[in-house]
Amino acid sequence: MVKNIVEKILLAHIVEGEPAKGSEVGMRIDQTLTQDATGTMAYLQFEAMRIPRVKTDLSVSYVDHNTVQVGFENADDHNYLQTVAAKHGIKFSRPGNGICHQVHLERFGKPGTTLIGSDSHTTTGGGVGQIAIGAGGLDVAVAMGGGAFYITYPNVIKVNLTGELKPWVGAKDVILKVLEHLTTKGNVGCMLEYAGPGVASLTVPERATITNMGAETGVTTSVFPSDEETKKFLKAQGREGDWIELKADEGAEYDRVIDIDLSALEPLAAMPHSPGNIKKVCELEAEGMDVDQVAIGSCTNSSYVDLMTVAKILKGHVVATSVGIAPGSKQVLQMIAGNGALSDLIASGTRILESACGFCIGNHFSPSSKGVSLRTNNRNFEGRSGTKDAQVYLVSPETAAAAAITGKFTDPRKLEGMGIKHPKVEMPNKFLIDDSMILDPVSEKEASKITVFRGPNIGNPPVNDPMPDAIEGEVVIKVEDKITTDHIMPAGSRLKYRSNIEKYASFVFEPLDTTFPDRCKANKQKGIHNIIVAGLSYGQGSSREHAAMCPMYLGVKAVIAKSIERIHMANLVNFGILPIFFENEADYDGIAQGDVLEIPDAKKIIAKGGEIYVENKTRGKRYRMKYDLSERQKEIIFAGGMLAYTVKSG
Ligand code: MIC
Ligand code: SF4
């Protein structure tokens, strides 16, 4: 059979279900990764499964999100993560070693394998030819225990690349172009496969920028072939032995093809407040906009070549605005320190930030009020930067550096006219390899000697009751289209409560309605079910399972939406919240916050696969609904969530 790359990797890993487009398949997972903000819950859930040692080929726990801090919470979490990793066979990447996706690509990503991670940008691994997928922490815990990971067998979209990038145009501009084609909604259940003669001209770190931000389209993941460039990268990382060739067979089929001519691309930007809001940088320049802040880094654009490019552009200039740079990993930071580029950056007045997520997750370096911030990361959701009215634009390192010099939105191609030549930075033939910040776990024999550290911030994962026969309750909130997990469960200054669900739950929907948690709690006490009504693409963005776990803790029993994004949908199921959809989207308009809704016999009907209706008791209306749940997912919801289900089914 003639196969594309996605099919090749998936077919070699499917352990359950039929590989038919749209149906659920379970796949074997070779590698897992977690980061600290989602990791504590993932490991608490793993511990609850009572499996002594991970069963994957490789599991790595990274600390990169909650690093800067006031108070004891983050440091306590780090201690928990380090000890739990040592005990259960997991490698531990210490704080300071870098952002999980950057470090994983450098040191562990392996073509032809499967990786899931409790972070939506795990897709970065596609740059090295992995099927790498973001998932909720509980799914990662199950995979660490040797369980399958379930996805919808995908439609595969081929992104056919021709030509070569012109100077001043970067990999970021490629993915922004893809976002212009695909937008941020309507791509659930698809995977992107890059192909065509243009692929060979992109290095692995450039490919990883593209697969990283593919997450913003809502596809399950994106993958590049594994070719001579991949071999070159792995060799430079001292891992040539991990290389295999991976290419689509001649005549392989795809569900859709998107053509992108790299030579025709121009510098692009994603405008506030969505990564899919694309405009040409030259048009924004024409508006004469002042830039208040530039932030360079994040898992999208913080590779060695990215930072060297910026350093060369800034060399000999003093920045005209506030500029922060966060190198993606210790490897990158040490290399630019060793060759003098860091010194050039410091001389230019840039503020050197830690090798961590930092500004991207909004836990420091927030812009000024209404400030225009140009950032090289992947998300510009409203308020995510920590400043509610900031205007965040997502751009390439080249465009960010141009603004750093001029203090205005500037097409980087204009720098030539200012005497700044395009710096052609090559990927090094040898990276600086030093894994001393990655701790190995102790042997199985020694594991009993390790005591897992639990600070006062670490609570037990909450448990849910089995699903009630009927759902009857109040619409506690009605939200619009494209509500992100940053709206549902804000990060930034609230991040340090990720391990303390009782506390963190008091911030659910904080950016939209601060009364939400108290209203939910009052209903819960009275035995009234809480119901969320949402528009299109509900739960976009991150993989944080807290966006399902905390609403569950507050007594939310159902989300009624026009559509729900993949990872959030899986998280709702994992925490026993029923996701159902309007058969007729116009019915959304007829429901208001405060309405009393009933889904009679919900459990019985869903078990049988029958037709389901929501009755609006307040308005005397009845709406036809649909659901898309596999038999496995139904069982999980009936049990009250994955933890209860896993324990029940042994
Ligand atoms: C993000 O970029 O939104 C995060 C923070 O990395 C999240 C994970 C989290 O919320 O902890 C993600 O992308 O999944
Ligand atoms: Fe960290 Fe930002 Fe990447 Fe999320 S998107 S993993 S917060 S750098």
PDB file of N, CA, C and O in Angstrom, residues 344-383:
ATOM      1  N   ASP A 344      27.084  41.026  22.516  1.00  0.00           N
ATOM      2  CA  ASP A 344      26.524  42.011  21.575  1.00  0.00           C
ATOM      3  C   ASP A 344      25.097  42.380  21.974  1.00  0.00           C
ATOM      4  O   ASP A 344      24.688  43.541  21.882  1.00  0.00           O
ATOM      5  N   LEU A 345      24.339  41.369  22.383  1.00  0.00           N
ATOM      6  CA  LEU A 345      22.952  41.620  22.778  1.00  0.00           C
ATOM      7  C   LEU A 345      22.917  42.511  24.022  1.00  0.00           C
ATOM      8  O   LEU A 345      22.141  43.463  24.097  1.00  0.00           O
ATOM      9  N   ILE A 346      23.769  42.181  24.973  1.00  0.00           N
ATOM     10  CA  ILE A 346      23.796  42.979  26.206  1.00  0.00           C
ATOM     11  C   ILE A 346      24.214  44.418  25.879  1.00  0.00           C
ATOM     12  O   ILE A 346      23.599  45.377  26.341  1.00  0.00           O
ATOM     13  N   ALA A 347      25.226  44.534  25.006  1.00  0.00           N
ATOM     14  CA  ALA A 347      25.704  45.872  24.637  1.00  0.00           C
ATOM     15  C   ALA A 347      24.594  46.695  23.979  1.00  0.00           C
ATOM     16  O   ALA A 347      24.545  47.920  24.119  1.00  0.00           O
ATOM     17  N   SER A 348      23.691  46.010  23.277  1.00  0.00           N
ATOM     18  CA  SER A 348      22.622  46.747  22.581  1.00  0.00           C
ATOM     19  C   SER A 348      21.518  47.182  23.535  1.00  0.00           C
ATOM     20  O   SER A 348      20.578  47.869  23.124  1.00  0.00           O
ATOM     21  N   GLY A 349      21.601  46.752  24.778  1.00  0.00           N
ATOM     22  CA  GLY A 349      20.596  47.181  25.760  1.00  0.00           C
ATOM     23  C   GLY A 349      19.423  46.232  25.909  1.00  0.00           C
ATOM     24  O   GLY A 349      18.422  46.585  26.537  1.00  0.00           O
ATOM     25  N   THR A 350      19.521  45.045  25.310  1.00  0.00           N
ATOM     26  CA  THR A 350      18.408  44.098  25.486  1.00  0.00           C
ATOM     27  C   THR A 350      18.463  43.532  26.898  1.00  0.00           C
ATOM     28  O   THR A 350      19.530  43.457  27.513  1.00  0.00           O
ATOM     29  N   ARG A 351      17.314  43.148  27.386  1.00  0.00           N
ATOM     30  CA  ARG A 351      17.227  42.579  28.726  1.00  0.00           C
ATOM     31  C   ARG A 351      17.235  41.064  28.581  1.00  0.00           C
ATOM     32  O   ARG A 351      16.350  40.483  27.944  1.00  0.00           O
ATOM     33  N   ILE A 352      18.236  40.424  29.167  1.00  0.00           N
ATOM     34  CA  ILE A 352      18.360  38.972  28.988  1.00  0.00           C
ATOM     35  C   ILE A 352      17.492  38.278  30.028  1.00  0.00           C
ATOM     36  O   ILE A 352      17.684  38.433  31.231  1.00  0.00           O
ATOM     37  N   LEU A 353      16.527  37.532  29.526  1.00  0.00           N
ATOM     38  CA  LEU A 353      15.581  36.831  30.403  1.00  0.00           C
ATOM     39  C   LEU A 353      16.021  35.378  30.539  1.00  0.00           C
ATOM     40  O   LEU A 353      16.869  34.892  29.779  1.00  0.00           O
ATOM     41  N   GLU A 354      15.403  34.697  31.480  1.00  0.00           N
ATOM     42  CA  GLU A 354      15.770  33.300  31.745  1.00  0.00           C
ATOM     43  C   GLU A 354      15.434  32.400  30.553  1.00  0.00           C
ATOM     44  O   GLU A 354      14.506  32.685  29.793  1.00  0.00           O
ATOM     45  N   SER A 355      16.143  31.270  30.442  1.00  0.00           N
ATOM     46  CA  SER A 355      15.818  30.261  29.422  1.00  0.00           C
ATOM     47  C   SER A 355      14.571  29.514  29.888  1.00  0.00           C
ATOM     48  O   SER A 355      14.666  28.448  30.495  1.00  0.00           O
ATOM     49  N   ALA A 356      13.422  30.069  29.615  1.00  0.00           N
ATOM     50  CA  ALA A 356      12.167  29.486  30.102  1.00  0.00           C
ATOM     51  C   ALA A 356      11.013  30.115  29.324  1.00  0.00           C
ATOM     52  O   ALA A 356      11.234  30.958  28.457  1.00  0.00           O
ATOM     53  N   CYS A 357       9.787  29.730  29.644  1.00  0.00           N
ATOM     54  CA  CYS A 357       8.610  30.261  28.931  1.00  0.00           C
ATOM     55  C   CYS A 357       8.428  31.752  29.200  1.00  0.00           C
ATOM     56  O   CYS A 357       8.095  32.528  28.314  1.00  0.00           O
ATOM     57  N   GLY A 358       8.572  32.120  30.473  1.00  0.00           N
ATOM     58  CA  GLY A 358       8.580  33.527  30.871  1.00  0.00           C
ATOM     59  C   GLY A 358       7.496  34.393  30.275  1.00  0.00           C
ATOM     60  O   GLY A 358       6.310  34.208  30.534  1.00  0.00           O
ATOM     61  N   PHE A 359       7.905  35.349  29.440  1.00  0.00           N
ATOM     62  CA  PHE A 359       6.947  36.332  28.935  1.00  0.00           C
ATOM     63  C   PHE A 359       5.804  35.683  28.173  1.00  0.00           C
ATOM     64  O   PHE A 359       4.694  36.195  28.149  1.00  0.00           O
ATOM     65  N   CYS A 360       6.077  34.536  27.546  1.00  0.00           N
ATOM     66  CA  CYS A 360       5.068  33.919  26.673  1.00  0.00           C
ATOM     67  C   CYS A 360       3.822  33.505  27.449  1.00  0.00           C
ATOM     68  O   CYS A 360       2.715  33.583  26.947  1.00  0.00           O
ATOM     69  N   ILE A 361       4.021  33.073  28.677  1.00  0.00           N
ATOM     70  CA  ILE A 361       2.889  32.643  29.494  1.00  0.00           C
ATOM     71  C   ILE A 361       2.418  33.778  30.415  1.00  0.00           C
ATOM     72  O   ILE A 361       1.512  33.609  31.231  1.00  0.00           O
ATOM     73  N   GLY A 362       3.033  34.936  30.252  1.00  0.00           N
ATOM     74  CA  GLY A 362       2.529  36.117  30.971  1.00  0.00           C
ATOM     75  C   GLY A 362       2.886  36.157  32.432  1.00  0.00           C
ATOM     76  O   GLY A 362       2.197  36.796  33.218  1.00  0.00           O
ATOM     77  N   ASN A 363       3.968  35.460  32.826  1.00  0.00           N
ATOM     78  CA  ASN A 363       4.296  35.573  34.244  1.00  0.00           C
ATOM     79  C   ASN A 363       5.400  36.590  34.536  1.00  0.00           C
ATOM     80  O   ASN A 363       5.820  36.731  35.661  1.00  0.00           O
ATOM     81  N   HIS A 364       5.845  37.274  33.531  1.00  0.00           N
ATOM     82  CA  HIS A 364       6.628  38.486  33.729  1.00  0.00           C
ATOM     83  C   HIS A 364       6.742  39.211  32.394  1.00  0.00           C
ATOM     84  O   HIS A 364       6.223  38.740  31.391  1.00  0.00           O
ATOM     85  N   PHE A 365       7.417  40.365  32.406  1.00  0.00           N
ATOM     86  CA  PHE A 365       7.640  41.154  31.190  1.00  0.00           C
ATOM     87  C   PHE A 365       6.323  41.539  30.494  1.00  0.00           C
ATOM     88  O   PHE A 365       6.208  41.529  29.276  1.00  0.00           O
ATOM     89  N   SER A 366       5.318  41.865  31.297  1.00  0.00           N
ATOM     90  CA  SER A 366       4.042  42.297  30.706  1.00  0.00           C
ATOM     91  C   SER A 366       4.209  43.680  30.079  1.00  0.00           C
ATOM     92  O   SER A 366       4.957  44.515  30.594  1.00  0.00           O
ATOM     93  N   PRO A 367       3.495  43.929  28.980  1.00  0.00           N
ATOM     94  CA  PRO A 367       3.586  45.250  28.332  1.00  0.00           C
ATOM     95  C   PRO A 367       2.895  46.337  29.165  1.00  0.00           C
ATOM     96  O   PRO A 367       2.141  46.027  30.086  1.00  0.00           O
ATOM     97  N   SER A 368       3.129  47.585  28.776  1.00  0.00           N
ATOM     98  CA  SER A 368       2.464  48.708  29.451  1.00  0.00           C
ATOM     99  C   SER A 368       0.980  48.741  29.055  1.00  0.00           C
ATOM    100  O   SER A 368       0.557  48.038  28.143  1.00  0.00           O
ATOM    101  N   SER A 369       0.210  49.600  29.710  1.00  0.00           N
ATOM    102  CA  SER A 369      -1.216  49.747  29.375  1.00  0.00           C
ATOM    103  C   SER A 369      -1.365  50.084  27.896  1.00  0.00           C
ATOM    104  O   SER A 369      -0.679  50.984  27.401  1.00  0.00           O
ATOM    105  N   LYS A 370      -2.230  49.381  27.238  1.00  0.00           N
ATOM    106  CA  LYS A 370      -2.485  49.544  25.793  1.00  0.00           C
ATOM    107  C   LYS A 370      -1.201  49.387  24.961  1.00  0.00           C
ATOM    108  O   LYS A 370      -1.146  49.771  23.791  1.00  0.00           O
ATOM    109  N   GLY A 371      -0.133  48.863  25.585  1.00  0.00           N
ATOM    110  CA  GLY A 371       1.157  48.784  24.908  1.00  0.00           C
ATOM    111  C   GLY A 371       1.137  47.874  23.678  1.00  0.00           C
ATOM    112  O   GLY A 371       0.493  46.828  23.669  1.00  0.00           O
ATOM    113  N   VAL A 372       1.880  48.305  22.653  1.00  0.00           N
ATOM    114  CA  VAL A 372       2.059  47.462  21.466  1.00  0.00           C
ATOM    115  C   VAL A 372       3.300  46.610  21.715  1.00  0.00           C
ATOM    116  O   VAL A 372       4.394  47.136  21.920  1.00  0.00           O
ATOM    117  N   SER A 373       3.106  45.292  21.732  1.00  0.00           N
ATOM    118  CA  SER A 373       4.215  44.385  22.000  1.00  0.00           C
ATOM    119  C   SER A 373       4.404  43.455  20.808  1.00  0.00           C
ATOM    120  O   SER A 373       3.459  42.810  20.359  1.00  0.00           O
ATOM    121  N   LEU A 374       5.641  43.421  20.277  1.00  0.00           N
ATOM    122  CA  LEU A 374       5.946  42.497  19.177  1.00  0.00           C
ATOM    123  C   LEU A 374       6.657  41.303  19.775  1.00  0.00           C
ATOM    124  O   LEU A 374       7.687  41.466  20.430  1.00  0.00           O
ATOM    125  N   ARG A 375       6.109  40.124  19.536  1.00  0.00           N
ATOM    126  CA  ARG A 375       6.645  38.934  20.200  1.00  0.00           C
ATOM    127  C   ARG A 375       6.874  37.816  19.187  1.00  0.00           C
ATOM    128  O   ARG A 375       6.124  37.690  18.229  1.00  0.00           O
ATOM    129  N   THR A 376       7.865  36.988  19.461  1.00  0.00           N
ATOM    130  CA  THR A 376       8.138  35.903  18.509  1.00  0.00           C
ATOM    131  C   THR A 376       7.451  34.598  18.926  1.00  0.00           C
ATOM    132  O   THR A 376       7.731  33.556  18.357  1.00  0.00           O
ATOM    133  N   ASN A 377       6.576  34.652  19.916  1.00  0.00           N
ATOM    134  CA  ASN A 377       5.927  33.410  20.356  1.00  0.00           C
ATOM    135  C   ASN A 377       4.717  33.087  19.492  1.00  0.00           C
ATOM    136  O   ASN A 377       4.582  33.606  18.380  1.00  0.00           O
ATOM    137  N   ASN A 378       3.872  32.207  19.982  1.00  0.00           N
ATOM    138  CA  ASN A 378       2.825  31.646  19.126  1.00  0.00           C
ATOM    139  C   ASN A 378       1.397  32.043  19.471  1.00  0.00           C
ATOM    140  O   ASN A 378       0.472  31.700  18.750  1.00  0.00           O
ATOM    141  N   ARG A 379       1.184  32.704  20.594  1.00  0.00           N
ATOM    142  CA  ARG A 379      -0.196  33.036  20.990  1.00  0.00           C
ATOM    143  C   ARG A 379      -0.287  34.491  21.419  1.00  0.00           C
ATOM    144  O   ARG A 379       0.554  34.955  22.185  1.00  0.00           O
ATOM    145  N   ASN A 380      -1.318  35.173  20.945  1.00  0.00           N
ATOM    146  CA  ASN A 380      -1.519  36.566  21.341  1.00  0.00           C
ATOM    147  C   ASN A 380      -2.935  36.785  21.838  1.00  0.00           C
ATOM    148  O   ASN A 380      -3.546  37.807  21.567  1.00  0.00           O
ATOM    149  N   PHE A 381      -3.462  35.786  22.564  1.00  0.00           N
ATOM    150  CA  PHE A 381      -4.823  35.911  23.078  1.00  0.00           C
ATOM    151  C   PHE A 381      -4.892  37.125  24.003  1.00  0.00           C
ATOM    152  O   PHE A 381      -3.924  37.432  24.718  1.00  0.00           O
ATOM    153  N   GLU A 382      -6.061  37.732  24.019  1.00  0.00           N
ATOM    154  CA  GLU A 382      -6.261  38.929  24.838  1.00  0.00           C
ATOM    155  C   GLU A 382      -5.886  38.658  26.303  1.00  0.00           C
ATOM    156  O   GLU A 382      -6.347  37.682  26.889  1.00  0.00           O
ATOM    157  N   GLY A 383      -5.036  39.494  26.853  1.00  0.00           N
ATOM    158  CA  GLY A 383      -4.706  39.385  28.278  1.00  0.00           C
ATOM    159  C   GLY A 383      -3.640  38.361  28.610  1.00  0.00           C
ATOM    160  O   GLY A 383      -3.133  38.331  29.720  1.00  0.00           O
TER     161      GLY A 383
END
